[in-house]
């Protein structure tokens, strides 16, 4: 497959939901949920990219009326 990259496009709302879910996943014992350590690197990379892309207080803005 080489060095080709994949681009995933999400709406801001989808990115927020996915970021929140990935954060919860990473706070659990990841090895219980994902049994293949090779999958951990992409999970961390996606989570890090979302964290950099979203405003720092986006989660709180989304849940505050």
Short mmCIF file of N, CA and C in Angstrom, two decimals:
data_model
loop_
_atom_site.label_atom_id
_atom_site.label_comp_id
_atom_site.label_asym_id
_atom_site.label_seq_id
_atom_site.Cartn_x
_atom_site.Cartn_y
_atom_site.Cartn_z
N UNK A 1 0.82 -1.18 0.00
CA UNK A 1 0.00 0.00 0.00
C UNK A 1 0.87 1.26 0.00
N UNK A 2 2.07 1.19 0.51
CA UNK A 2 2.97 2.32 0.46
C UNK A 2 2.60 3.45 1.40
N UNK A 3 2.91 4.66 0.97
CA UNK A 3 2.70 5.84 1.80
C UNK A 3 1.43 6.60 1.44
N UNK A 4 0.52 5.98 0.74
CA UNK A 4 -0.71 6.69 0.38
C UNK A 4 -1.49 7.03 1.65
N UNK A 5 -2.23 8.14 1.59
CA UNK A 5 -2.99 8.59 2.74
C UNK A 5 -4.48 8.56 2.42
N UNK A 6 -5.27 8.51 3.45
CA UNK A 6 -6.72 8.51 3.33
C UNK A 6 -7.24 9.76 4.01
N UNK A 7 -8.18 10.43 3.37
CA UNK A 7 -8.81 11.61 3.95
C UNK A 7 -10.24 11.27 4.33
N UNK A 8 -10.60 11.60 5.54
CA UNK A 8 -11.97 11.39 6.03
C UNK A 8 -12.57 12.75 6.29
N UNK A 9 -13.72 13.01 5.71
CA UNK A 9 -14.38 14.30 5.91
C UNK A 9 -15.55 14.12 6.87
N UNK A 10 -15.59 14.98 7.89
CA UNK A 10 -16.64 14.95 8.90
C UNK A 10 -17.21 16.34 9.05
N UNK A 11 -18.47 16.41 9.43
CA UNK A 11 -19.01 17.71 9.82
C UNK A 11 -18.43 18.05 11.18
N UNK A 12 -18.57 19.29 11.59
CA UNK A 12 -18.07 19.69 12.92
C UNK A 12 -18.75 18.88 14.02
N UNK A 13 -20.05 18.65 13.86
CA UNK A 13 -20.77 17.86 14.86
C UNK A 13 -20.27 16.42 14.91
N UNK A 14 -20.05 15.83 13.74
CA UNK A 14 -19.55 14.45 13.70
C UNK A 14 -18.15 14.37 14.31
N UNK A 15 -17.31 15.36 14.01
CA UNK A 15 -15.96 15.38 14.56
C UNK A 15 -16.00 15.50 16.08
N UNK A 16 -16.91 16.31 16.59
CA UNK A 16 -17.04 16.49 18.03
C UNK A 16 -17.46 15.19 18.71
N UNK A 17 -18.44 14.52 18.13
CA UNK A 17 -18.93 13.25 18.69
C UNK A 17 -17.83 12.19 18.64
N UNK A 18 -17.15 12.09 17.51
CA UNK A 18 -16.09 11.10 17.38
C UNK A 18 -14.94 11.40 18.34
N UNK A 19 -14.58 12.66 18.47
CA UNK A 19 -13.51 13.05 19.38
C UNK A 19 -13.86 12.68 20.82
N UNK A 20 -15.09 12.95 21.22
CA UNK A 20 -15.52 12.61 22.57
C UNK A 20 -15.47 11.10 22.80
N UNK A 21 -15.95 10.34 21.83
CA UNK A 21 -15.94 8.88 21.95
C UNK A 21 -14.51 8.34 22.01
N UNK A 22 -13.64 8.87 21.17
CA UNK A 22 -12.24 8.41 21.18
C UNK A 22 -11.56 8.74 22.50
N UNK A 23 -11.88 9.90 23.06
CA UNK A 23 -11.30 10.27 24.35
C UNK A 23 -11.74 9.28 25.43
N UNK A 24 -13.02 8.93 25.43
CA UNK A 24 -13.52 7.94 26.40
C UNK A 24 -12.85 6.59 26.18
N UNK A 25 -12.69 6.21 24.92
CA UNK A 25 -12.05 4.94 24.59
C UNK A 25 -10.61 4.92 25.10
N UNK A 26 -9.90 6.01 24.90
CA UNK A 26 -8.51 6.06 25.32
C UNK A 26 -8.38 6.08 26.85
N UNK A 27 -9.40 6.51 27.54
CA UNK A 27 -9.34 6.54 29.01
C UNK A 27 -9.65 5.17 29.61
N UNK A 28 -10.16 4.26 28.81
CA UNK A 28 -10.40 2.90 29.29
C UNK A 28 -9.11 2.10 29.12
N UNK A 29 -9.16 0.88 29.51
CA UNK A 29 -8.04 -0.02 29.24
C UNK A 29 -8.15 -0.40 27.77
N UNK A 30 -7.46 0.34 26.92
CA UNK A 30 -7.58 0.18 25.46
C UNK A 30 -7.34 -1.26 25.02
N UNK A 31 -6.47 -1.98 25.71
CA UNK A 31 -6.17 -3.35 25.31
C UNK A 31 -7.35 -4.29 25.51
N UNK A 32 -8.30 -3.91 26.39
CA UNK A 32 -9.50 -4.74 26.56
C UNK A 32 -10.47 -4.55 25.39
N UNK A 33 -10.48 -3.35 24.83
CA UNK A 33 -11.43 -3.02 23.76
C UNK A 33 -10.85 -3.35 22.39
N UNK A 34 -9.57 -3.04 22.22
CA UNK A 34 -8.89 -3.27 20.93
C UNK A 34 -7.76 -4.25 21.21
N UNK A 35 -7.91 -5.48 20.73
CA UNK A 35 -6.94 -6.52 21.07
C UNK A 35 -5.71 -6.53 20.17
N UNK A 36 -5.66 -5.69 19.15
CA UNK A 36 -4.51 -5.64 18.25
C UNK A 36 -3.76 -4.32 18.45
N UNK A 37 -2.57 -4.37 19.06
CA UNK A 37 -1.82 -3.13 19.32
C UNK A 37 -1.53 -2.32 18.05
N UNK A 38 -1.53 -2.96 16.88
CA UNK A 38 -1.29 -2.24 15.63
C UNK A 38 -2.41 -1.23 15.35
N UNK A 39 -3.56 -1.42 15.96
CA UNK A 39 -4.69 -0.52 15.76
C UNK A 39 -4.58 0.71 16.66
N UNK A 40 -3.82 0.61 17.73
CA UNK A 40 -3.73 1.72 18.69
C UNK A 40 -3.15 2.98 18.06
N UNK A 41 -2.10 2.83 17.24
CA UNK A 41 -1.45 4.01 16.64
C UNK A 41 -2.43 4.83 15.80
N UNK A 42 -3.21 4.21 14.90
CA UNK A 42 -4.17 5.02 14.15
C UNK A 42 -5.25 5.64 15.04
N UNK A 43 -5.66 4.94 16.08
CA UNK A 43 -6.66 5.51 17.00
C UNK A 43 -6.10 6.77 17.66
N UNK A 44 -4.88 6.69 18.15
CA UNK A 44 -4.25 7.84 18.79
C UNK A 44 -4.03 8.98 17.78
N UNK A 45 -3.66 8.62 16.56
CA UNK A 45 -3.41 9.64 15.53
C UNK A 45 -4.70 10.37 15.17
N UNK A 46 -5.78 9.63 14.99
CA UNK A 46 -7.08 10.25 14.67
C UNK A 46 -7.52 11.14 15.82
N UNK A 47 -7.41 10.63 17.04
CA UNK A 47 -7.81 11.41 18.21
C UNK A 47 -6.99 12.70 18.31
N UNK A 48 -5.70 12.61 18.08
CA UNK A 48 -4.84 13.79 18.14
C UNK A 48 -5.18 14.80 17.06
N UNK A 49 -5.48 14.33 15.87
CA UNK A 49 -5.86 15.22 14.78
C UNK A 49 -7.16 15.94 15.10
N UNK A 50 -8.12 15.20 15.66
CA UNK A 50 -9.39 15.83 16.03
C UNK A 50 -9.18 16.86 17.14
N UNK A 51 -8.36 16.52 18.12
CA UNK A 51 -8.09 17.46 19.22
C UNK A 51 -7.50 18.77 18.71
N UNK A 52 -6.62 18.68 17.72
CA UNK A 52 -6.00 19.88 17.16
C UNK A 52 -6.98 20.66 16.29
N UNK A 53 -7.95 19.97 15.71
CA UNK A 53 -8.88 20.60 14.77
C UNK A 53 -10.05 21.29 15.45
N UNK A 54 -10.45 20.79 16.60
CA UNK A 54 -11.62 21.33 17.29
C UNK A 54 -11.22 22.40 18.28
N UNK A 55 -12.07 23.41 18.45
CA UNK A 55 -11.78 24.41 19.49
C UNK A 55 -11.70 23.72 20.85
N UNK A 56 -10.86 24.22 21.74
CA UNK A 56 -10.64 23.60 23.04
C UNK A 56 -11.89 23.41 23.87
N UNK A 57 -12.83 24.34 23.75
CA UNK A 57 -14.04 24.22 24.56
C UNK A 57 -15.25 23.82 23.73
N UNK A 58 -15.02 23.17 22.60
CA UNK A 58 -16.12 22.79 21.72
C UNK A 58 -17.09 21.84 22.41
N UNK A 59 -16.56 20.91 23.21
CA UNK A 59 -17.44 19.97 23.89
C UNK A 59 -18.39 20.70 24.83
N UNK A 60 -17.86 21.63 25.61
CA UNK A 60 -18.70 22.34 26.58
C UNK A 60 -19.70 23.26 25.89
N UNK A 61 -19.31 23.83 24.76
CA UNK A 61 -20.25 24.67 24.01
C UNK A 61 -21.39 23.82 23.48
N UNK A 62 -21.09 22.58 23.12
CA UNK A 62 -22.10 21.71 22.52
C UNK A 62 -23.13 21.25 23.56
N UNK A 63 -22.72 21.10 24.82
CA UNK A 63 -23.67 20.58 25.81
C UNK A 63 -24.29 21.66 26.67
N UNK A 64 -23.83 22.90 26.53
CA UNK A 64 -24.37 24.00 27.32
C UNK A 64 -25.51 24.66 26.55
N UNK A 65 -26.70 24.74 27.17
CA UNK A 65 -27.83 25.35 26.45
C UNK A 65 -27.62 26.83 26.18
#
